[in-house]
Amino acid sequence: MTDSAWIKDFGTTFQREKDALQSRIEAAKASSPASPATLQELTSKISKLMTTLADASGSLPSYDQRQYELQVKALEKSVEELRSTTAKPKFAFKRKAAASSQSSTPSAPSTPKSAPDTSASPANASASLSAPSTNLVPSTNLVLSSHKSKYLTITDLPAPFKQESDLALADLDGCVVDLLRADEPALLNISAVHIRNVADSVIVLPLISGSVMLHDLTRTVVVVGCHQFRMHTSKAVDVYLSITSNPIIEHCSEIRFAPYPSALAPDAPSDGLQSIQDFSHIRATPSPNWTRLRSEQQVDTLGLLQLAKDNASDLRGVLAKVLPGRCGGA
């Protein structure tokens, strides 16, 4: 297949997947407030679509790439709007209490009432076809989202999940994400990562075989090894990276790179760090948007994780000592 034919084929496939997702979101909006399972499914599918786009980076024209990314971002915004209209837990608890106070027997038939509402939505057929039941099988798309000031590990991932899974991290503030799996290294094999809207946090991931796509990070430390790395619209981020291809940044500033910590993977390759590409600075002069972390500036990752674990009630205090930008060290 020629390059032009491949680009056209990719565009057709991408639009088909995007339209199916849009239909699913519209169906969820038209029905009663979306369940957590529906929101999880939509977030996972968007993450998978973004991973597909990340894998195609470098092969697509820059204009097409940008348009696809904007379309994915619009999908994510729609899901966030859907999430914000979901019934608040407090109201749900009050309804349950009211129902049980009236009588002890009506609570039994109320259970089958909710089952048909979830599984037999009268939304359009295409949306129904694109929404298989994911509750009974292990998920291949894992999501950690909407957390604040938490120490998150593999035990916080939704279960069940398949050993090889894509991972999405979104809407994290003041968190430490530790997915090194030191105790059970064979439990999870992350194949691709999509990270969006993270602030004042530390993310420590193992070496993965696929791509890492990052959007909208601020004052964050990212530790990861991957085949492909691309970061957009981010500021004040320290990246400890193992990679053999060329890392790409775009619309970013105050990004600092260092090799993946040898304490985590002594033989992790870092050849790609010699050729970091800034798509917002296509000139012969050095990019002003990124630099390299000197050895004395680098964080002891294992020490940081242990300190955060021991002081989980004061994560902000721990993070303030290590984060780049105004919340942390220079």
PDB file of N, CA and C in Angstrom, residues 4-82:
ATOM      1  N   SER A   4       0.060   7.414   0.420  1.00  0.00           N
ATOM      2  CA  SER A   4      -1.193   8.162   0.278  1.00  0.00           C
ATOM      3  C   SER A   4      -2.402   7.261   0.506  1.00  0.00           C
ATOM      4  N   ALA A   5      -2.315   6.017   0.024  1.00  0.00           N
ATOM      5  CA  ALA A   5      -3.417   5.074   0.230  1.00  0.00           C
ATOM      6  C   ALA A   5      -3.554   4.721   1.707  1.00  0.00           C
ATOM      7  N   TRP A   6      -2.401   4.543   2.375  1.00  0.00           N
ATOM      8  CA  TRP A   6      -2.436   4.219   3.807  1.00  0.00           C
ATOM      9  C   TRP A   6      -3.036   5.366   4.607  1.00  0.00           C
ATOM     10  N   ILE A   7      -2.647   6.610   4.274  1.00  0.00           N
ATOM     11  CA  ILE A   7      -3.167   7.783   4.979  1.00  0.00           C
ATOM     12  C   ILE A   7      -4.682   7.883   4.798  1.00  0.00           C
ATOM     13  N   LYS A   8      -5.139   7.624   3.571  1.00  0.00           N
ATOM     14  CA  LYS A   8      -6.575   7.671   3.303  1.00  0.00           C
ATOM     15  C   LYS A   8      -7.304   6.574   4.071  1.00  0.00           C
ATOM     16  N   ASP A   9      -6.722   5.379   4.091  1.00  0.00           N
ATOM     17  CA  ASP A   9      -7.334   4.256   4.804  1.00  0.00           C
ATOM     18  C   ASP A   9      -7.387   4.537   6.303  1.00  0.00           C
ATOM     19  N   PHE A  10      -6.311   5.117   6.835  1.00  0.00           N
ATOM     20  CA  PHE A  10      -6.292   5.455   8.260  1.00  0.00           C
ATOM     21  C   PHE A  10      -7.394   6.461   8.579  1.00  0.00           C
ATOM     22  N   GLY A  11      -7.529   7.489   7.717  1.00  0.00           N
ATOM     23  CA  GLY A  11      -8.550   8.505   7.944  1.00  0.00           C
ATOM     24  C   GLY A  11      -9.953   7.926   7.942  1.00  0.00           C
ATOM     25  N   THR A  12     -10.219   7.003   7.008  1.00  0.00           N
ATOM     26  CA  THR A  12     -11.540   6.369   6.935  1.00  0.00           C
ATOM     27  C   THR A  12     -11.829   5.572   8.198  1.00  0.00           C
ATOM     28  N   THR A  13     -10.845   4.780   8.622  1.00  0.00           N
ATOM     29  CA  THR A  13     -11.017   3.968   9.826  1.00  0.00           C
ATOM     30  C   THR A  13     -11.189   4.840  11.063  1.00  0.00           C
ATOM     31  N   PHE A  14     -10.374   5.882  11.157  1.00  0.00           N
ATOM     32  CA  PHE A  14     -10.451   6.781  12.314  1.00  0.00           C
ATOM     33  C   PHE A  14     -11.830   7.436  12.399  1.00  0.00           C
ATOM     34  N   GLN A  15     -12.326   7.940  11.274  1.00  0.00           N
ATOM     35  CA  GLN A  15     -13.626   8.610  11.286  1.00  0.00           C
ATOM     36  C   GLN A  15     -14.742   7.644  11.655  1.00  0.00           C
ATOM     37  N   ARG A  16     -14.645   6.404  11.179  1.00  0.00           N
ATOM     38  CA  ARG A  16     -15.665   5.409  11.515  1.00  0.00           C
ATOM     39  C   ARG A  16     -15.700   5.150  13.026  1.00  0.00           C
ATOM     40  N   GLU A  17     -14.499   4.989  13.610  1.00  0.00           N
ATOM     41  CA  GLU A  17     -14.413   4.750  15.058  1.00  0.00           C
ATOM     42  C   GLU A  17     -14.897   5.975  15.831  1.00  0.00           C
ATOM     43  N   LYS A  18     -14.510   7.155  15.357  1.00  0.00           N
ATOM     44  CA  LYS A  18     -14.909   8.388  16.043  1.00  0.00           C
ATOM     45  C   LYS A  18     -16.416   8.579  15.990  1.00  0.00           C
ATOM     46  N   ASP A  19     -17.019   8.321  14.822  1.00  0.00           N
ATOM     47  CA  ASP A  19     -18.466   8.481  14.678  1.00  0.00           C
ATOM     48  C   ASP A  19     -19.224   7.491  15.560  1.00  0.00           C
ATOM     49  N   ALA A  20     -18.712   6.264  15.665  1.00  0.00           N
ATOM     50  CA  ALA A  20     -19.355   5.268  16.525  1.00  0.00           C
ATOM     51  C   ALA A  20     -19.318   5.709  17.983  1.00  0.00           C
ATOM     52  N   LEU A  21     -18.181   6.271  18.379  1.00  0.00           N
ATOM     53  CA  LEU A  21     -18.062   6.771  19.749  1.00  0.00           C
ATOM     54  C   LEU A  21     -19.003   7.950  19.987  1.00  0.00           C
ATOM     55  N   GLN A  22     -19.089   8.836  19.005  1.00  0.00           N
ATOM     56  CA  GLN A  22     -19.975   9.989  19.137  1.00  0.00           C
ATOM     57  C   GLN A  22     -21.424   9.538  19.290  1.00  0.00           C
ATOM     58  N   SER A  23     -21.810   8.522  18.511  1.00  0.00           N
ATOM     59  CA  SER A  23     -23.171   7.991  18.610  1.00  0.00           C
ATOM     60  C   SER A  23     -23.426   7.392  19.987  1.00  0.00           C
ATOM     61  N   ARG A  24     -22.423   6.707  20.501  1.00  0.00           N
ATOM     62  CA  ARG A  24     -22.548   6.093  21.834  1.00  0.00           C
ATOM     63  C   ARG A  24     -22.700   7.169  22.914  1.00  0.00           C
ATOM     64  N   ILE A  25     -21.947   8.251  22.774  1.00  0.00           N
ATOM     65  CA  ILE A  25     -22.047   9.348  23.742  1.00  0.00           C
ATOM     66  C   ILE A  25     -23.422  10.005  23.665  1.00  0.00           C
ATOM     67  N   GLU A  26     -23.916  10.242  22.430  1.00  0.00           N
ATOM     68  CA  GLU A  26     -25.231  10.861  22.269  1.00  0.00           C
ATOM     69  C   GLU A  26     -26.322   9.968  22.838  1.00  0.00           C
ATOM     70  N   ALA A  27     -26.175   8.646  22.659  1.00  0.00           N
ATOM     71  CA  ALA A  27     -27.156   7.714  23.216  1.00  0.00           C
ATOM     72  C   ALA A  27     -27.157   7.773  24.738  1.00  0.00           C
ATOM     73  N   ALA A  28     -25.977   7.881  25.312  1.00  0.00           N
ATOM     74  CA  ALA A  28     -25.876   7.967  26.774  1.00  0.00           C
ATOM     75  C   ALA A  28     -26.493   9.265  27.285  1.00  0.00           C
ATOM     76  N   LYS A  29     -26.315  10.350  26.530  1.00  0.00           N
ATOM     77  CA  LYS A  29     -26.906  11.630  26.934  1.00  0.00           C
ATOM     78  C   LYS A  29     -28.429  11.586  26.859  1.00  0.00           C
ATOM     79  N   ALA A  30     -28.955  10.870  25.859  1.00  0.00           N
ATOM     80  CA  ALA A  30     -30.400  10.826  25.656  1.00  0.00           C
ATOM     81  C   ALA A  30     -31.109   9.984  26.703  1.00  0.00           C
ATOM     82  N   SER A  31     -30.405   9.033  27.283  1.00  0.00           N
ATOM     83  CA  SER A  31     -31.012   8.170  28.294  1.00  0.00           C
ATOM     84  C   SER A  31     -30.831   8.790  29.672  1.00  0.00           C
ATOM     85  N   SER A  32     -31.109   8.004  30.698  1.00  0.00           N
ATOM     86  CA  SER A  32     -30.960   8.492  32.067  1.00  0.00           C
ATOM     87  C   SER A  32     -29.490   8.758  32.367  1.00  0.00           C
ATOM     88  N   PRO A  33     -29.154   9.404  33.474  1.00  0.00           N
ATOM     89  CA  PRO A  33     -27.744   9.695  33.779  1.00  0.00           C
ATOM     90  C   PRO A  33     -26.854   8.476  33.594  1.00  0.00           C
ATOM     91  N   ALA A  34     -25.711   8.685  32.968  1.00  0.00           N
ATOM     92  CA  ALA A  34     -24.816   7.573  32.613  1.00  0.00           C
ATOM     93  C   ALA A  34     -24.289   6.878  33.860  1.00  0.00           C
ATOM     94  N   SER A  35     -24.214   5.565  33.787  1.00  0.00           N
ATOM     95  CA  SER A  35     -23.679   4.781  34.899  1.00  0.00           C
ATOM     96  C   SER A  35     -22.158   4.864  34.898  1.00  0.00           C
ATOM     97  N   PRO A  36     -21.522   4.580  36.033  1.00  0.00           N
ATOM     98  CA  PRO A  36     -20.056   4.543  36.067  1.00  0.00           C
ATOM     99  C   PRO A  36     -19.479   3.578  35.039  1.00  0.00           C
ATOM    100  N   ALA A  37     -20.169   2.452  34.805  1.00  0.00           N
ATOM    101  CA  ALA A  37     -19.679   1.475  33.827  1.00  0.00           C
ATOM    102  C   ALA A  37     -19.677   2.065  32.418  1.00  0.00           C
ATOM    103  N   THR A  38     -20.713   2.837  32.092  1.00  0.00           N
ATOM    104  CA  THR A  38     -20.783   3.475  30.773  1.00  0.00           C
ATOM    105  C   THR A  38     -19.681   4.512  30.609  1.00  0.00           C
ATOM    106  N   LEU A  39     -19.470   5.318  31.636  1.00  0.00           N
ATOM    107  CA  LEU A  39     -18.407   6.327  31.584  1.00  0.00           C
ATOM    108  C   LEU A  39     -17.041   5.678  31.451  1.00  0.00           C
ATOM    109  N   GLN A  40     -16.849   4.568  32.172  1.00  0.00           N
ATOM    110  CA  GLN A  40     -15.581   3.841  32.094  1.00  0.00           C
ATOM    111  C   GLN A  40     -15.366   3.297  30.688  1.00  0.00           C
ATOM    112  N   GLU A  41     -16.426   2.750  30.103  1.00  0.00           N
ATOM    113  CA  GLU A  41     -16.334   2.186  28.751  1.00  0.00           C
ATOM    114  C   GLU A  41     -15.989   3.266  27.727  1.00  0.00           C
ATOM    115  N   LEU A  42     -16.655   4.409  27.825  1.00  0.00           N
ATOM    116  CA  LEU A  42     -16.404   5.497  26.880  1.00  0.00           C
ATOM    117  C   LEU A  42     -14.985   6.029  27.013  1.00  0.00           C
ATOM    118  N   THR A  43     -14.534   6.205  28.246  1.00  0.00           N
ATOM    119  CA  THR A  43     -13.168   6.687  28.468  1.00  0.00           C
ATOM    120  C   THR A  43     -12.148   5.706  27.914  1.00  0.00           C
ATOM    121  N   SER A  44     -12.408   4.420  28.106  1.00  0.00           N
ATOM    122  CA  SER A  44     -11.487   3.395  27.609  1.00  0.00           C
ATOM    123  C   SER A  44     -11.412   3.400  26.086  1.00  0.00           C
ATOM    124  N   LYS A  45     -12.567   3.540  25.436  1.00  0.00           N
ATOM    125  CA  LYS A  45     -12.582   3.529  23.972  1.00  0.00           C
ATOM    126  C   LYS A  45     -11.900   4.772  23.395  1.00  0.00           C
ATOM    127  N   ILE A  46     -12.083   5.904  24.062  1.00  0.00           N
ATOM    128  CA  ILE A  46     -11.390   7.117  23.618  1.00  0.00           C
ATOM    129  C   ILE A  46      -9.889   6.948  23.778  1.00  0.00           C
ATOM    130  N   SER A  47      -9.486   6.337  24.892  1.00  0.00           N
ATOM    131  CA  SER A  47      -8.062   6.076  25.114  1.00  0.00           C
ATOM    132  C   SER A  47      -7.496   5.177  24.020  1.00  0.00           C
ATOM    133  N   LYS A  48      -8.263   4.180  23.629  1.00  0.00           N
ATOM    134  CA  LYS A  48      -7.805   3.267  22.574  1.00  0.00           C
ATOM    135  C   LYS A  48      -7.673   3.994  21.237  1.00  0.00           C
ATOM    136  N   LEU A  49      -8.618   4.896  20.970  1.00  0.00           N
ATOM    137  CA  LEU A  49      -8.558   5.672  19.733  1.00  0.00           C
ATOM    138  C   LEU A  49      -7.331   6.581  19.730  1.00  0.00           C
ATOM    139  N   MET A  50      -7.033   7.188  20.877  1.00  0.00           N
ATOM    140  CA  MET A  50      -5.855   8.046  20.980  1.00  0.00           C
ATOM    141  C   MET A  50      -4.569   7.232  20.838  1.00  0.00           C
ATOM    142  N   THR A  51      -4.569   6.021  21.372  1.00  0.00           N
ATOM    143  CA  THR A  51      -3.397   5.157  21.227  1.00  0.00           C
ATOM    144  C   THR A  51      -3.157   4.816  19.762  1.00  0.00           C
ATOM    145  N   THR A  52      -4.232   4.521  19.032  1.00  0.00           N
ATOM    146  CA  THR A  52      -4.121   4.253  17.597  1.00  0.00           C
ATOM    147  C   THR A  52      -3.531   5.459  16.874  1.00  0.00           C
ATOM    148  N   LEU A  53      -3.983   6.640  17.266  1.00  0.00           N
ATOM    149  CA  LEU A  53      -3.468   7.866  16.656  1.00  0.00           C
ATOM    150  C   LEU A  53      -1.998   8.074  17.012  1.00  0.00           C
ATOM    151  N   ALA A  54      -1.646   7.783  18.254  1.00  0.00           N
ATOM    152  CA  ALA A  54      -0.248   7.935  18.678  1.00  0.00           C
ATOM    153  C   ALA A  54       0.667   7.003  17.899  1.00  0.00           C
ATOM    154  N   ASP A  55       0.191   5.790  17.657  1.00  0.00           N
ATOM    155  CA  ASP A  55       0.999   4.824  16.907  1.00  0.00           C
ATOM    156  C   ASP A  55       1.242   5.275  15.468  1.00  0.00           C
ATOM    157  N   ALA A  56       0.335   6.115  14.959  1.00  0.00           N
ATOM    158  CA  ALA A  56       0.474   6.589  13.575  1.00  0.00           C
ATOM    159  C   ALA A  56       1.271   7.884  13.479  1.00  0.00           C
ATOM    160  N   SER A  57       1.677   8.427  14.616  1.00  0.00           N
ATOM    161  CA  SER A  57       2.443   9.679  14.620  1.00  0.00           C
ATOM    162  C   SER A  57       3.701   9.532  13.777  1.00  0.00           C
ATOM    163  N   GLY A  58       3.997  10.552  13.010  1.00  0.00           N
ATOM    164  CA  GLY A  58       5.173  10.506  12.153  1.00  0.00           C
ATOM    165  C   GLY A  58       4.860  10.001  10.759  1.00  0.00           C
ATOM    166  N   SER A  59       3.749   9.272  10.624  1.00  0.00           N
ATOM    167  CA  SER A  59       3.350   8.767   9.310  1.00  0.00           C
ATOM    168  C   SER A  59       2.232   9.603   8.700  1.00  0.00           C
ATOM    169  N   LEU A  60       1.570  10.408   9.530  1.00  0.00           N
ATOM    170  CA  LEU A  60       0.470  11.243   9.049  1.00  0.00           C
ATOM    171  C   LEU A  60       0.950  12.668   8.771  1.00  0.00           C
ATOM    172  N   PRO A  61       0.344  13.352   7.815  1.00  0.00           N
ATOM    173  CA  PRO A  61       0.642  14.777   7.635  1.00  0.00           C
ATOM    174  C   PRO A  61       0.319  15.531   8.920  1.00  0.00           C
ATOM    175  N   SER A  62       1.116  16.536   9.248  1.00  0.00           N
ATOM    176  CA  SER A  62       0.950  17.237  10.525  1.00  0.00           C
ATOM    177  C   SER A  62      -0.440  17.861  10.655  1.00  0.00           C
ATOM    178  N   TYR A  63      -0.992  18.366   9.550  1.00  0.00           N
ATOM    179  CA  TYR A  63      -2.333  18.959   9.615  1.00  0.00           C
ATOM    180  C   TYR A  63      -3.372  17.898   9.973  1.00  0.00           C
ATOM    181  N   ASP A  64      -3.302  16.739   9.304  1.00  0.00           N
ATOM    182  CA  ASP A  64      -4.243  15.659   9.594  1.00  0.00           C
ATOM    183  C   ASP A  64      -4.116  15.204  11.041  1.00  0.00           C
ATOM    184  N   GLN A  65      -2.871  15.051  11.488  1.00  0.00           N
ATOM    185  CA  GLN A  65      -2.622  14.626  12.868  1.00  0.00           C
ATOM    186  C   GLN A  65      -3.304  15.583  13.851  1.00  0.00           C
ATOM    187  N   ARG A  66      -3.130  16.873  13.609  1.00  0.00           N
ATOM    188  CA  ARG A  66      -3.711  17.870  14.508  1.00  0.00           C
ATOM    189  C   ARG A  66      -5.233  17.809  14.497  1.00  0.00           C
ATOM    190  N   GLN A  67      -5.827  17.640  13.314  1.00  0.00           N
ATOM    191  CA  GLN A  67      -7.285  17.575  13.221  1.00  0.00           C
ATOM    192  C   GLN A  67      -7.831  16.357  13.953  1.00  0.00           C
ATOM    193  N   TYR A  68      -7.160  15.222  13.810  1.00  0.00           N
ATOM    194  CA  TYR A  68      -7.594  14.017  14.522  1.00  0.00           C
ATOM    195  C   TYR A  68      -7.503  14.216  16.033  1.00  0.00           C
ATOM    196  N   GLU A  69      -6.427  14.857  16.472  1.00  0.00           N
ATOM    197  CA  GLU A  69      -6.256  15.095  17.911  1.00  0.00           C
ATOM    198  C   GLU A  69      -7.354  16.013  18.446  1.00  0.00           C
ATOM    199  N   LEU A  70      -7.735  17.016  17.665  1.00  0.00           N
ATOM    200  CA  LEU A  70      -8.809  17.914  18.079  1.00  0.00           C
ATOM    201  C   LEU A  70     -10.140  17.169  18.172  1.00  0.00           C
ATOM    202  N   GLN A  71     -10.356  16.226  17.267  1.00  0.00           N
ATOM    203  CA  GLN A  71     -11.588  15.443  17.306  1.00  0.00           C
ATOM    204  C   GLN A  71     -11.632  14.550  18.541  1.00  0.00           C
ATOM    205  N   VAL A  72     -10.499  13.959  18.890  1.00  0.00           N
ATOM    206  CA  VAL A  72     -10.446  13.137  20.104  1.00  0.00           C
ATOM    207  C   VAL A  72     -10.679  14.006  21.335  1.00  0.00           C
ATOM    208  N   LYS A  73     -10.092  15.192  21.320  1.00  0.00           N
ATOM    209  CA  LYS A  73     -10.269  16.105  22.451  1.00  0.00           C
ATOM    210  C   LYS A  73     -11.740  16.492  22.601  1.00  0.00           C
ATOM    211  N   ALA A  74     -12.438  16.672  21.486  1.00  0.00           N
ATOM    212  CA  ALA A  74     -13.865  16.997  21.534  1.00  0.00           C
ATOM    213  C   ALA A  74     -14.663  15.839  22.135  1.00  0.00           C
ATOM    214  N   LEU A  75     -14.276  14.608  21.795  1.00  0.00           N
ATOM    215  CA  LEU A  75     -14.932  13.440  22.389  1.00  0.00           C
ATOM    216  C   LEU A  75     -14.722  13.419  23.899  1.00  0.00           C
ATOM    217  N   GLU A  76     -13.489  13.687  24.317  1.00  0.00           N
ATOM    218  CA  GLU A  76     -13.192  13.694  25.752  1.00  0.00           C
ATOM    219  C   GLU A  76     -14.005  14.767  26.473  1.00  0.00           C
ATOM    220  N   LYS A  77     -14.154  15.924  25.839  1.00  0.00           N
ATOM    221  CA  LYS A  77     -14.946  16.999  26.440  1.00  0.00           C
ATOM    222  C   LYS A  77     -16.403  16.572  26.584  1.00  0.00           C
ATOM    223  N   SER A  78     -16.922  15.866  25.580  1.00  0.00           N
ATOM    224  CA  SER A  78     -18.309  15.398  25.635  1.00  0.00           C
ATOM    225  C   SER A  78     -18.513  14.412  26.777  1.00  0.00           C
ATOM    226  N   VAL A  79     -17.531  13.537  26.975  1.00  0.00           N
ATOM    227  CA  VAL A  79     -17.634  12.566  28.070  1.00  0.00           C
ATOM    228  C   VAL A  79     -17.564  13.271  29.422  1.00  0.00           C
ATOM    229  N   GLU A  80     -16.711  14.291  29.525  1.00  0.00           N
ATOM    230  CA  GLU A  80     -16.625  15.038  30.782  1.00  0.00           C
ATOM    231  C   GLU A  80     -17.937  15.762  31.072  1.00  0.00           C
ATOM    232  N   GLU A  81     -18.575  16.298  30.030  1.00  0.00           N
ATOM    233  CA  GLU A  81     -19.881  16.935  30.215  1.00  0.00           C
ATOM    234  C   GLU A  81     -20.913  15.908  30.657  1.00  0.00           C
ATOM    235  N   LEU A  82     -20.834  14.716  30.076  1.00  0.00           N
ATOM    236  CA  LEU A  82     -21.741  13.639  30.467  1.00  0.00           C
ATOM    237  C   LEU A  82     -21.500  13.238  31.916  1.00  0.00           C
TER     238      LEU A  82
END
